[in-house]
Amino acid sequence: MNILILGGGGREHALAWAVKQNPKCDRLIVAPGNAGIAALAECADLDICDRAAVVDFAEQNSVDFVIIGPEAPLAAGVADRLRDARIAVFGPSAAAAQLEASKTFTKEICDACHAPTAGWARFTEVAAARAYVAVHGAPIVVKADGLAAGKGVVVAMDEATALTAIDDMLGGAFGEAGASVVIEEFMEGEEASFFVLCDGTNVLPIGTAQDHKRVGDGDTGPNTGGMGAYSPAPVMTDIVVEAALTQIVRPTMAEMARRGTPYQGVLYVGLMIADGQPRLVEYNVRFGDPECQALMMRLGAQAFDAMQACAEGRLAETQIHWANDHAMTVVMAAQGYPGSYTKGSAIRGLNHLPETSFEMMFHAGTAARDGQVVASGGRVLNATARGATLAEAQARAYALIDAVVWPDGFCRRDIGWRAL
Ligand code: AMP
Ligand code: GLY
C-alpha cells in the first residue's frame, strides 16, 4: 500500500516508524515531515489544511491510505474530502472533530449522554461570566471555546485570575476561538490519558498514558505541549478503564452516531481520576504528542492494522496484542521554550544512536541544513524507549538523551517520577 501521513512532529515520526514496520506498507510519504522522518519516508511539501491540495496529491501519488496527525486538518474537513474522493482515511470528519474544536459542543454531548464531567456554563458576555465567578468562587477553570493552540485554558486558583482570563478571552485575545468561554468546576484528582480507536460503532482501547505538562522538574514552571510521557498510566487500572469505557467513551460514541456524525479515528480521552472514578476533562480528536511516541513504541507494526480496521469499520474483530511492557518518551526542547527561543542551532551525535524496537530518537522540530540537523521548533527531539519496567524504559530514554550534543537544548530529568 501507498500510505500518506499528514504532519511533521514527533507524533508523526512515531506513526511513520510504526507504519513502516508493517509489511503492508510499500511506499510511505509524510507531509511535511522533518529531518528524522526523512530517514524512513519521503517527505512532501504540502499545505495539509488545504483539502483540495491533499486530495490532488493523494490521487497523483496513488495513495491508498491517509493518516491525519494534527487537529487542524481534521477541523478543516480534510478527512471528509478524502472520503468523498474514496480514499481511505484514518481521522474523524470535521463534524466529529468538534469534540476537540468546541468545548461547548463536548459539554453538550456529555450532558446528553450523562458522561461524568465538571459542571459548566457558557458565556459570551463579560458581565455575566464575571457574575458566575463571583457566585461560584475559586478555584475555577476558564476555557476559550475554540481551538487556541493549547493556550485557551486557565486553571484559576483565585477569583482575580479567573476574572482576568474572562476579560482576555472575551476581549479577543484568542480571536474567534474566544468569542465564547466555558467556565467549569475545578476537578481534583490525578490526570491520565486514555486512547481508543472508534470506527463509528465499536471502540478499541489502545493504551493509557500520562504526560508532564510543566516545563520544569517536579512539575513546576509554565505549561507546555508536553515535556514527556509514559505508558501505561498506573492510575488507569482495569476498573478505571472499564468505568471510562462504559460511562464516558461508549455513551459519547453512541451520541455522536445518534446525531448522524459518527466518530471514526483515534479519540484521546483526557480524564481526572479521584477515588477510582474517572471524569472527563477533555477530548482530543488525534493522538497526543508526545503520548503517541510512547504508544507507538509499545504497539509497533500492529498499529497500522488497527488504524486500517478502524477506517474500514472492522474494529469489532480487531485485537491488540500487548507485550507486558512500559514505554517512556522524554522531550528535548530549545532553551527558552515555552517562551521565545532561537531556531537553527546544530544538533550533533544523532547519527550514532541505536535505532531498535526498544529505543528511537524521534524528531519533532528538526530540519536538515548543509548536511546537519538543526533545531526548527520549540520541542525538538523525543527520546523514546521501552522496557520490562518503567525504570528500564527511563534509563534507555535518558541514555539516548545523554548521547546527543546540543548545548542549546534542555530536557526534564524526572519524567515518570510520579509512577516510579
Ligand atoms: P484542556 O485543554 O481542556 O485539557 O485543559 C488543559 C489542562 O487544564 C488539563 O490537562 C488539566 O490539567 C487542566 N484542567 C482543565 N479542565 C480542568 C478542570 N475542570 N479541573 C481541573 N483541571 C482542569
Ligand atoms: N500532550 C498533550 C496533547 O497532545 O494535547
Short mmCIF file of C-alpha atoms and ligand atoms in Angstrom, two decimals:
data_model
loop_
_atom_site.label_atom_id
_atom_site.label_comp_id
_atom_site.label_asym_id
_atom_site.label_seq_id
_atom_site.Cartn_x
_atom_site.Cartn_y
_atom_site.Cartn_z
CA MET A 1 0.00 0.00 0.00
CA ASN A 2 0.98 3.61 -0.53
CA ILE A 3 0.45 5.41 2.76
CA LEU A 4 0.44 9.17 3.37
CA ILE A 5 0.82 10.65 6.85
CA LEU A 6 -0.07 14.31 7.38
CA GLY A 7 2.03 16.20 9.94
CA GLY A 8 5.63 16.82 10.82
CA GLY A 9 6.19 16.45 14.55
CA GLY A 10 7.38 13.76 16.91
CA ARG A 11 3.93 12.20 16.84
CA GLU A 12 4.14 11.77 13.07
CA HIS A 13 7.70 10.42 13.24
CA ALA A 14 6.49 7.77 15.68
CA LEU A 15 3.48 6.97 13.47
CA ALA A 16 5.74 6.69 10.42
CA TRP A 17 8.16 4.45 12.33
CA ALA A 18 5.35 2.07 13.32
CA VAL A 19 3.63 2.08 9.91
CA LYS A 20 6.92 1.47 8.10
CA GLN A 21 7.38 -1.80 10.03
CA ASN A 22 4.09 -3.17 8.74
CA PRO A 23 4.57 -5.46 5.73
CA LYS A 24 1.53 -3.84 4.05
CA CYS A 25 3.47 -0.61 3.66
CA ASP A 26 5.15 -0.30 0.25
CA ARG A 27 5.60 3.44 -0.11
CA LEU A 28 5.45 5.90 2.79
CA ILE A 29 5.08 9.65 2.30
CA VAL A 30 4.89 12.18 5.13
CA ALA A 31 3.85 15.79 4.57
CA PRO A 32 5.62 17.95 5.55
CA GLY A 33 7.75 15.59 7.69
CA ASN A 34 11.03 16.62 9.32
CA ALA A 35 14.73 15.71 9.28
CA GLY A 36 14.20 12.47 11.22
CA ILE A 37 11.19 11.36 9.21
CA ALA A 38 13.21 11.88 6.01
CA ALA A 39 15.39 8.93 7.03
CA LEU A 40 12.48 6.49 6.74
CA ALA A 41 9.94 8.08 4.41
CA GLU A 42 9.61 10.50 1.51
CA CYS A 43 8.83 13.99 2.75
CA ALA A 44 6.48 16.12 0.66
CA ASP A 45 5.86 19.84 0.76
CA LEU A 46 2.09 20.19 1.03
CA ASP A 47 -0.38 22.52 2.74
CA ILE A 48 -2.03 19.84 4.86
CA CYS A 49 -5.07 22.01 5.69
CA ASP A 50 -5.82 22.63 2.01
CA ARG A 51 -8.47 19.99 1.31
CA ALA A 52 -8.21 20.13 -2.49
CA ALA A 53 -4.41 20.08 -2.43
CA VAL A 54 -4.36 17.00 -0.17
CA VAL A 55 -6.85 15.11 -2.37
CA ASP A 56 -4.93 16.05 -5.55
CA PHE A 57 -1.65 14.96 -4.01
CA ALA A 58 -3.12 11.65 -2.85
CA GLU A 59 -4.60 10.95 -6.28
CA GLN A 60 -1.43 11.87 -8.15
CA ASN A 61 0.63 9.60 -5.91
CA SER A 62 -1.82 6.67 -5.93
CA VAL A 63 -2.14 6.91 -2.16
CA ASP A 64 -4.25 4.07 -0.70
CA PHE A 65 -4.48 5.25 2.89
CA VAL A 66 -4.10 8.60 4.67
CA ILE A 67 -3.34 9.05 8.37
CA ILE A 68 -4.04 12.54 9.70
CA GLY A 69 -1.84 13.51 12.67
CA PRO A 70 -2.80 17.01 13.92
CA GLU A 71 -6.20 18.51 14.70
CA ALA A 72 -6.07 21.47 12.28
CA PRO A 73 -6.58 19.44 9.05
CA LEU A 74 -9.29 17.41 10.80
CA ALA A 75 -11.17 20.53 11.87
CA ALA A 76 -10.71 21.86 8.32
CA GLY A 77 -12.50 18.81 6.87
CA VAL A 78 -9.57 17.13 5.12
CA ALA A 79 -10.84 13.67 6.15
CA ASP A 80 -14.30 14.44 4.70
CA ARG A 81 -12.86 15.40 1.32
CA LEU A 82 -10.63 12.33 1.18
CA ARG A 83 -13.63 10.09 1.94
CA ASP A 84 -15.65 11.87 -0.75
CA ALA A 85 -12.81 11.03 -3.16
CA ARG A 86 -12.97 7.38 -1.99
CA ILE A 87 -9.51 7.45 -0.44
CA ALA A 88 -9.29 5.51 2.82
CA VAL A 89 -8.51 7.80 5.73
CA PHE A 90 -7.82 7.46 9.44
CA GLY A 91 -9.28 10.52 11.13
CA PRO A 92 -12.68 11.96 12.02
CA SER A 93 -14.91 14.22 9.93
CA ALA A 94 -14.97 17.95 10.62
CA ALA A 95 -18.36 17.46 12.31
CA ALA A 96 -16.94 14.79 14.64
CA ALA A 97 -13.76 16.83 15.21
CA GLN A 98 -15.97 19.31 17.06
CA LEU A 99 -15.22 17.12 20.09
CA GLU A 100 -11.89 18.93 20.21
CA ALA A 101 -12.66 22.11 18.29
CA SER A 102 -15.51 23.26 20.56
CA LYS A 103 -15.61 22.92 24.35
CA THR A 104 -19.33 23.80 24.35
CA PHE A 105 -20.06 21.03 21.85
CA THR A 106 -18.31 18.45 24.05
CA LYS A 107 -20.05 19.65 27.19
CA GLU A 108 -23.44 19.38 25.47
CA ILE A 109 -22.62 15.85 24.33
CA CYS A 110 -21.61 14.92 27.89
CA ASP A 111 -24.87 16.30 29.25
CA ALA A 112 -26.88 14.47 26.59
CA CYS A 113 -25.29 11.10 27.37
CA HIS A 114 -24.78 11.66 31.12
CA ALA A 115 -20.99 11.28 30.95
CA PRO A 116 -19.38 12.43 34.22
CA THR A 117 -17.50 15.72 33.77
CA ALA A 118 -17.07 19.08 35.53
CA GLY A 119 -20.17 21.24 35.97
CA TRP A 120 -20.12 24.10 33.46
CA ALA A 121 -21.72 27.18 31.94
CA ARG A 122 -21.13 29.07 28.68
CA PHE A 123 -20.84 32.84 28.31
CA THR A 124 -20.42 35.40 25.56
CA GLU A 125 -20.81 38.46 27.79
CA VAL A 126 -18.15 39.61 30.25
CA ALA A 127 -20.60 40.80 32.93
CA ALA A 128 -22.50 37.52 33.09
CA ALA A 129 -19.28 35.48 33.16
CA ARG A 130 -17.85 37.62 35.96
CA ALA A 131 -21.06 37.28 37.95
CA TYR A 132 -20.86 33.48 37.62
CA VAL A 133 -17.33 33.51 39.06
CA ALA A 134 -18.49 35.72 41.93
CA VAL A 135 -21.16 33.15 42.79
CA HIS A 136 -19.02 30.02 42.42
CA GLY A 137 -15.69 31.34 43.71
CA ALA A 138 -12.22 29.88 43.08
CA PRO A 139 -10.60 27.56 42.22
CA ILE A 140 -12.44 27.61 38.90
CA VAL A 141 -11.47 26.92 35.28
CA VAL A 142 -11.95 29.33 32.36
CA LYS A 143 -11.70 27.97 28.81
CA ALA A 144 -11.88 29.60 25.40
CA ASP A 145 -14.49 27.66 23.44
CA GLY A 146 -12.46 27.07 20.28
CA LEU A 147 -9.01 25.83 19.26
CA ALA A 148 -6.37 28.02 20.92
CA ALA A 149 -3.17 26.01 20.37
CA GLY A 150 -3.28 24.60 23.90
CA LYS A 151 -3.29 28.07 25.48
CA GLY A 152 -7.01 28.58 25.91
CA VAL A 153 -7.38 27.05 29.40
CA VAL A 154 -6.79 28.95 32.64
CA VAL A 155 -6.99 26.97 35.86
CA ALA A 156 -7.62 29.89 38.23
CA MET A 157 -6.73 29.30 41.87
CA ASP A 158 -8.13 32.71 42.81
CA GLU A 159 -11.00 34.85 41.54
CA ALA A 160 -8.80 37.66 40.21
CA THR A 161 -7.06 35.24 37.83
CA ALA A 162 -10.41 33.94 36.61
CA LEU A 163 -11.72 37.47 36.00
CA THR A 164 -8.58 38.45 34.07
CA ALA A 165 -8.93 35.31 31.94
CA ILE A 166 -12.54 36.19 31.18
CA ASP A 167 -11.61 39.75 30.19
CA ASP A 168 -8.76 38.49 27.98
CA MET A 169 -10.69 35.76 26.24
CA LEU A 170 -13.93 37.63 25.65
CA GLY A 171 -11.81 40.72 24.86
CA GLY A 172 -10.43 38.97 21.79
CA ALA A 173 -7.05 37.57 22.92
CA PHE A 174 -7.84 34.33 21.06
CA GLY A 175 -9.90 35.80 18.23
CA GLU A 176 -12.90 33.70 17.21
CA ALA A 177 -11.80 30.83 19.50
CA GLY A 178 -12.54 33.06 22.49
CA ALA A 179 -15.81 34.54 21.27
CA SER A 180 -17.43 32.40 23.92
CA VAL A 181 -15.99 30.91 27.10
CA VAL A 182 -16.83 27.82 29.11
CA ILE A 183 -16.44 28.20 32.86
CA GLU A 184 -16.00 24.93 34.69
CA GLU A 185 -15.93 23.47 38.13
CA PHE A 186 -12.34 22.73 39.22
CA MET A 187 -11.79 18.97 39.46
CA GLU A 188 -9.26 17.49 41.82
CA GLY A 189 -7.55 14.18 41.26
CA GLU A 190 -4.88 12.57 39.11
CA GLU A 191 -4.89 13.15 35.36
CA ALA A 192 -4.38 10.44 32.79
CA SER A 193 -5.00 9.99 29.09
CA PHE A 194 -6.84 7.07 27.58
CA PHE A 195 -6.55 6.33 23.87
CA VAL A 196 -9.22 4.44 21.96
CA LEU A 197 -9.93 3.79 18.30
CA CYS A 198 -13.53 4.19 17.18
CA ASP A 199 -14.97 3.05 13.85
CA GLY A 200 -18.29 4.83 14.25
CA THR A 201 -19.77 1.97 16.26
CA ASN A 202 -17.10 -0.07 18.02
CA VAL A 203 -14.44 1.07 20.46
CA LEU A 204 -10.97 -0.48 20.80
CA PRO A 205 -8.73 0.67 23.68
CA ILE A 206 -5.12 1.04 22.53
CA GLY A 207 -3.38 2.27 25.65
CA THR A 208 -3.15 4.69 28.53
CA ALA A 209 -0.55 7.37 29.25
CA GLN A 210 0.38 10.24 31.49
CA ASP A 211 2.25 13.30 30.35
CA HIS A 212 4.18 16.06 32.08
CA LYS A 213 2.83 19.42 31.00
CA ARG A 214 5.03 21.75 33.08
CA VAL A 215 8.41 22.79 31.73
CA GLY A 216 10.42 22.22 34.93
CA ASP A 217 11.46 19.30 37.11
CA GLY A 218 8.99 18.47 39.86
CA ASP A 219 6.14 19.67 37.57
CA THR A 220 6.98 23.35 38.05
CA GLY A 221 7.00 26.37 35.76
CA PRO A 222 4.75 27.24 32.82
CA ASN A 223 2.66 24.78 30.84
CA THR A 224 3.96 23.32 27.58
CA GLY A 225 2.64 20.98 24.91
CA GLY A 226 4.17 18.18 26.99
CA MET A 227 7.76 17.54 28.15
CA GLY A 228 7.49 13.78 28.36
CA ALA A 229 5.06 10.90 28.75
CA TYR A 230 4.87 7.27 29.69
CA SER A 231 2.56 4.35 29.04
CA PRO A 232 0.76 2.65 30.69
CA ALA A 233 -0.56 5.02 33.36
CA PRO A 234 -0.65 3.20 36.72
CA VAL A 235 -3.78 5.11 37.79
CA MET A 236 -5.66 3.58 34.85
CA THR A 237 -6.40 0.27 36.49
CA ASP A 238 -8.71 -2.22 34.75
CA ILE A 239 -11.59 -0.93 36.86
CA VAL A 240 -10.97 2.70 35.93
CA VAL A 241 -10.58 1.77 32.25
CA GLU A 242 -13.88 -0.11 32.33
CA ALA A 243 -15.61 2.82 34.06
CA ALA A 244 -14.24 5.24 31.45
CA LEU A 245 -15.46 2.99 28.63
CA THR A 246 -18.95 2.38 29.98
CA GLN A 247 -19.68 5.80 31.49
CA ILE A 248 -17.84 8.16 29.12
CA VAL A 249 -16.45 6.78 25.85
CA ARG A 250 -19.19 4.43 24.64
CA PRO A 251 -22.04 6.82 25.54
CA THR A 252 -20.23 9.63 23.70
CA MET A 253 -19.72 7.48 20.62
CA ALA A 254 -23.37 6.40 20.68
CA GLU A 255 -24.50 10.03 20.99
CA MET A 256 -22.27 11.06 18.06
CA ALA A 257 -23.76 8.28 15.92
CA ARG A 258 -27.30 9.20 17.01
CA ARG A 259 -26.68 12.76 15.82
CA GLY A 260 -25.63 11.50 12.39
CA THR A 261 -21.96 12.37 12.94
CA PRO A 262 -20.34 9.06 13.88
CA TYR A 263 -16.78 9.33 15.14
CA GLN A 264 -14.06 7.48 13.29
CA GLY A 265 -10.40 7.67 14.24
CA VAL A 266 -8.41 7.86 17.46
CA LEU A 267 -10.05 9.54 20.42
CA TYR A 268 -7.80 10.96 23.11
CA VAL A 269 -9.77 10.91 26.33
CA GLY A 270 -8.35 13.25 28.97
CA LEU A 271 -9.52 12.09 32.41
CA MET A 272 -9.38 13.24 36.00
CA ILE A 273 -9.46 10.30 38.39
CA ALA A 274 -10.46 10.69 42.03
CA ASP A 275 -11.47 7.88 44.37
CA GLY A 276 -11.24 5.41 41.49
CA GLN A 277 -13.84 7.33 39.48
CA PRO A 278 -12.91 8.93 36.13
CA ARG A 279 -14.42 12.20 34.93
CA LEU A 280 -13.86 13.73 31.50
CA VAL A 281 -11.52 16.73 31.30
CA GLU A 282 -11.42 16.96 27.52
CA TYR A 283 -11.45 15.07 24.27
CA ASN A 284 -8.88 15.45 21.55
CA VAL A 285 -9.53 14.01 18.12
CA ARG A 286 -5.94 12.92 17.48
CA PHE A 287 -3.08 11.20 19.20
CA GLY A 288 -1.39 13.15 22.00
CA ASP A 289 2.06 14.49 21.32
CA PRO A 290 4.29 13.17 22.97
CA GLU A 291 1.98 10.39 24.29
CA CYS A 292 1.80 8.88 20.79
CA GLN A 293 5.55 8.27 20.76
CA ALA A 294 5.28 6.02 23.83
CA LEU A 295 2.16 4.28 22.48
CA MET A 296 3.71 3.58 19.06
CA MET A 297 6.82 2.14 20.68
CA ARG A 298 4.59 -0.32 22.54
CA LEU A 299 2.31 -1.14 19.61
CA GLY A 300 4.80 -1.32 16.73
CA ALA A 301 3.62 -2.62 13.36
CA GLN A 302 0.15 -3.70 14.57
CA ALA A 303 -0.72 0.00 14.96
CA PHE A 304 -1.32 0.19 11.21
CA ASP A 305 -3.54 -2.91 11.15
CA ALA A 306 -5.66 -1.34 13.88
CA MET A 307 -5.88 2.01 12.05
CA GLN A 308 -6.89 0.23 8.87
CA ALA A 309 -9.55 -1.81 10.68
CA CYS A 310 -10.78 1.44 12.22
CA ALA A 311 -11.13 3.11 8.81
CA GLU A 312 -12.90 0.04 7.41
CA GLY A 313 -15.35 -0.40 10.31
CA ARG A 314 -13.81 -3.69 11.42
CA LEU A 315 -12.81 -2.89 14.99
CA ALA A 316 -15.22 -5.47 16.44
CA GLU A 317 -12.97 -8.21 15.07
CA THR A 318 -9.66 -6.49 15.90
CA GLN A 319 -7.43 -7.21 18.86
CA ILE A 320 -4.31 -5.55 20.19
CA HIS A 321 -1.54 -7.92 21.22
CA TRP A 322 0.15 -6.46 24.25
CA ALA A 323 3.61 -7.11 25.46
CA ASN A 324 3.58 -6.60 29.19
CA ASP A 325 5.89 -3.61 28.78
CA HIS A 326 6.35 0.08 29.58
CA ALA A 327 7.41 2.94 27.36
CA MET A 328 8.61 6.46 28.01
CA THR A 329 9.37 9.49 25.88
CA VAL A 330 11.48 12.42 27.05
CA VAL A 331 11.25 15.70 25.15
CA MET A 332 14.33 17.80 24.35
CA ALA A 333 13.32 21.39 23.77
CA ALA A 334 15.10 24.56 22.69
CA GLN A 335 16.35 26.75 25.56
CA GLY A 336 13.64 29.32 26.28
CA TYR A 337 10.70 27.07 25.35
CA PRO A 338 7.75 27.52 26.03
CA GLY A 339 8.68 31.21 25.83
CA SER A 340 10.74 32.62 22.98
CA TYR A 341 13.64 30.54 21.68
CA THR A 342 16.01 30.68 18.75
CA LYS A 343 15.97 28.30 15.81
CA GLY A 344 18.80 26.95 13.73
CA SER A 345 21.24 25.60 16.33
CA ALA A 346 23.09 22.47 15.26
CA ILE A 347 22.44 19.11 16.95
CA ARG A 348 25.23 16.54 16.88
CA GLY A 349 25.51 12.91 17.87
CA LEU A 350 22.28 11.80 16.21
CA ASN A 351 23.94 9.55 13.63
CA HIS A 352 25.32 7.10 16.15
CA LEU A 353 22.23 6.47 18.24
CA PRO A 354 20.83 2.95 18.47
CA GLU A 355 17.61 2.53 16.49
CA THR A 356 15.85 -0.61 17.64
CA SER A 357 12.36 -1.75 18.56
CA PHE A 358 13.33 -0.73 22.11
CA GLU A 359 14.71 2.75 21.54
CA MET A 360 14.31 5.51 18.99
CA MET A 361 15.12 9.19 18.92
CA PHE A 362 12.02 10.60 17.26
CA HIS A 363 12.37 14.05 15.74
CA ALA A 364 9.84 16.82 16.35
CA GLY A 365 11.07 20.28 15.30
CA THR A 366 14.15 19.46 13.25
CA ALA A 367 15.32 20.37 9.75
CA ALA A 368 18.30 19.38 7.62
CA ARG A 369 20.64 22.19 6.67
CA ASP A 370 24.03 21.83 4.94
CA GLY A 371 24.24 18.19 5.92
CA GLN A 372 23.50 18.94 9.57
CA VAL A 373 20.39 18.51 11.69
CA VAL A 374 19.28 21.82 13.17
CA ALA A 375 16.52 22.76 15.61
CA SER A 376 13.49 24.28 13.91
CA GLY A 377 10.90 24.39 16.68
CA GLY A 378 10.30 24.55 20.42
CA ARG A 379 10.01 20.84 21.11
CA VAL A 380 12.79 19.31 19.03
CA LEU A 381 13.63 15.68 19.90
CA ASN A 382 11.74 12.87 21.67
CA ALA A 383 13.93 10.16 23.17
CA THR A 384 11.61 7.16 23.31
CA ALA A 385 12.27 3.73 24.77
CA ARG A 386 10.53 0.71 26.23
CA GLY A 387 11.44 -1.94 28.73
CA ALA A 388 10.11 -4.63 31.02
CA THR A 389 9.73 -1.94 33.69
CA LEU A 390 9.23 1.80 33.54
CA ALA A 391 12.61 2.27 35.20
CA GLU A 392 14.26 0.31 32.39
CA ALA A 393 12.45 2.36 29.75
CA GLN A 394 13.51 5.54 31.54
CA ALA A 395 17.17 4.50 31.68
CA ARG A 396 17.16 3.76 27.95
CA ALA A 397 15.46 7.04 27.08
CA TYR A 398 17.92 9.11 29.09
CA ALA A 399 20.85 7.18 27.59
CA LEU A 400 19.68 8.44 24.18
CA ILE A 401 19.41 11.98 25.53
CA ASP A 402 22.89 11.84 27.01
CA ALA A 403 24.41 10.76 23.69
CA VAL A 404 23.16 13.90 21.95
CA VAL A 405 25.33 17.01 21.82
CA TRP A 406 23.08 20.05 21.70
CA PRO A 407 24.10 22.91 24.01
CA ASP A 408 21.03 24.96 23.04
CA GLY A 409 18.64 22.23 24.19
CA PHE A 410 17.32 21.03 27.53
CA CYS A 411 15.05 18.37 28.94
CA ARG A 412 13.43 17.47 32.24
CA ARG A 413 15.40 14.89 34.18
CA ASP A 414 12.44 13.46 36.11
CA ILE A 415 9.97 12.17 33.53
CA GLY A 416 7.92 9.38 35.10
CA TRP A 417 8.61 10.40 38.71
CA ARG A 418 5.01 10.01 39.78
CA ALA A 419 4.85 6.42 38.53
CA LEU A 420 8.32 5.48 39.74
P1 AMP B 1 -7.65 21.09 28.42
O1 AMP B 1 -7.01 21.87 27.30
O2 AMP B 1 -9.12 21.19 28.48
O3 AMP B 1 -7.09 19.72 28.52
O4 AMP B 1 -7.07 21.73 29.77
C1 AMP B 1 -5.70 21.81 29.99
C2 AMP B 1 -5.39 21.33 31.37
O5 AMP B 1 -6.08 22.13 32.32
C3 AMP B 1 -5.86 19.92 31.67
O6 AMP B 1 -4.95 18.96 31.23
C4 AMP B 1 -5.98 19.96 33.17
O7 AMP B 1 -4.70 19.82 33.77
C5 AMP B 1 -6.47 21.34 33.42
N1 AMP B 1 -7.93 21.36 33.53
C6 AMP B 1 -8.83 21.54 32.54
N2 AMP B 1 -10.09 21.49 33.00
C7 AMP B 1 -10.00 21.28 34.33
C8 AMP B 1 -10.96 21.15 35.38
N3 AMP B 1 -12.27 21.28 35.15
N4 AMP B 1 -10.49 20.94 36.63
C9 AMP B 1 -9.17 20.86 36.88
N5 AMP B 1 -8.23 20.98 35.94
C10 AMP B 1 -8.62 21.20 34.68
N1 GLY B 2 0.38 16.21 25.11
C1 GLY B 2 -0.88 16.82 25.10
C2 GLY B 2 -1.53 16.91 23.79
O1 GLY B 2 -1.10 16.36 22.80
O2 GLY B 2 -2.56 17.57 23.70
#
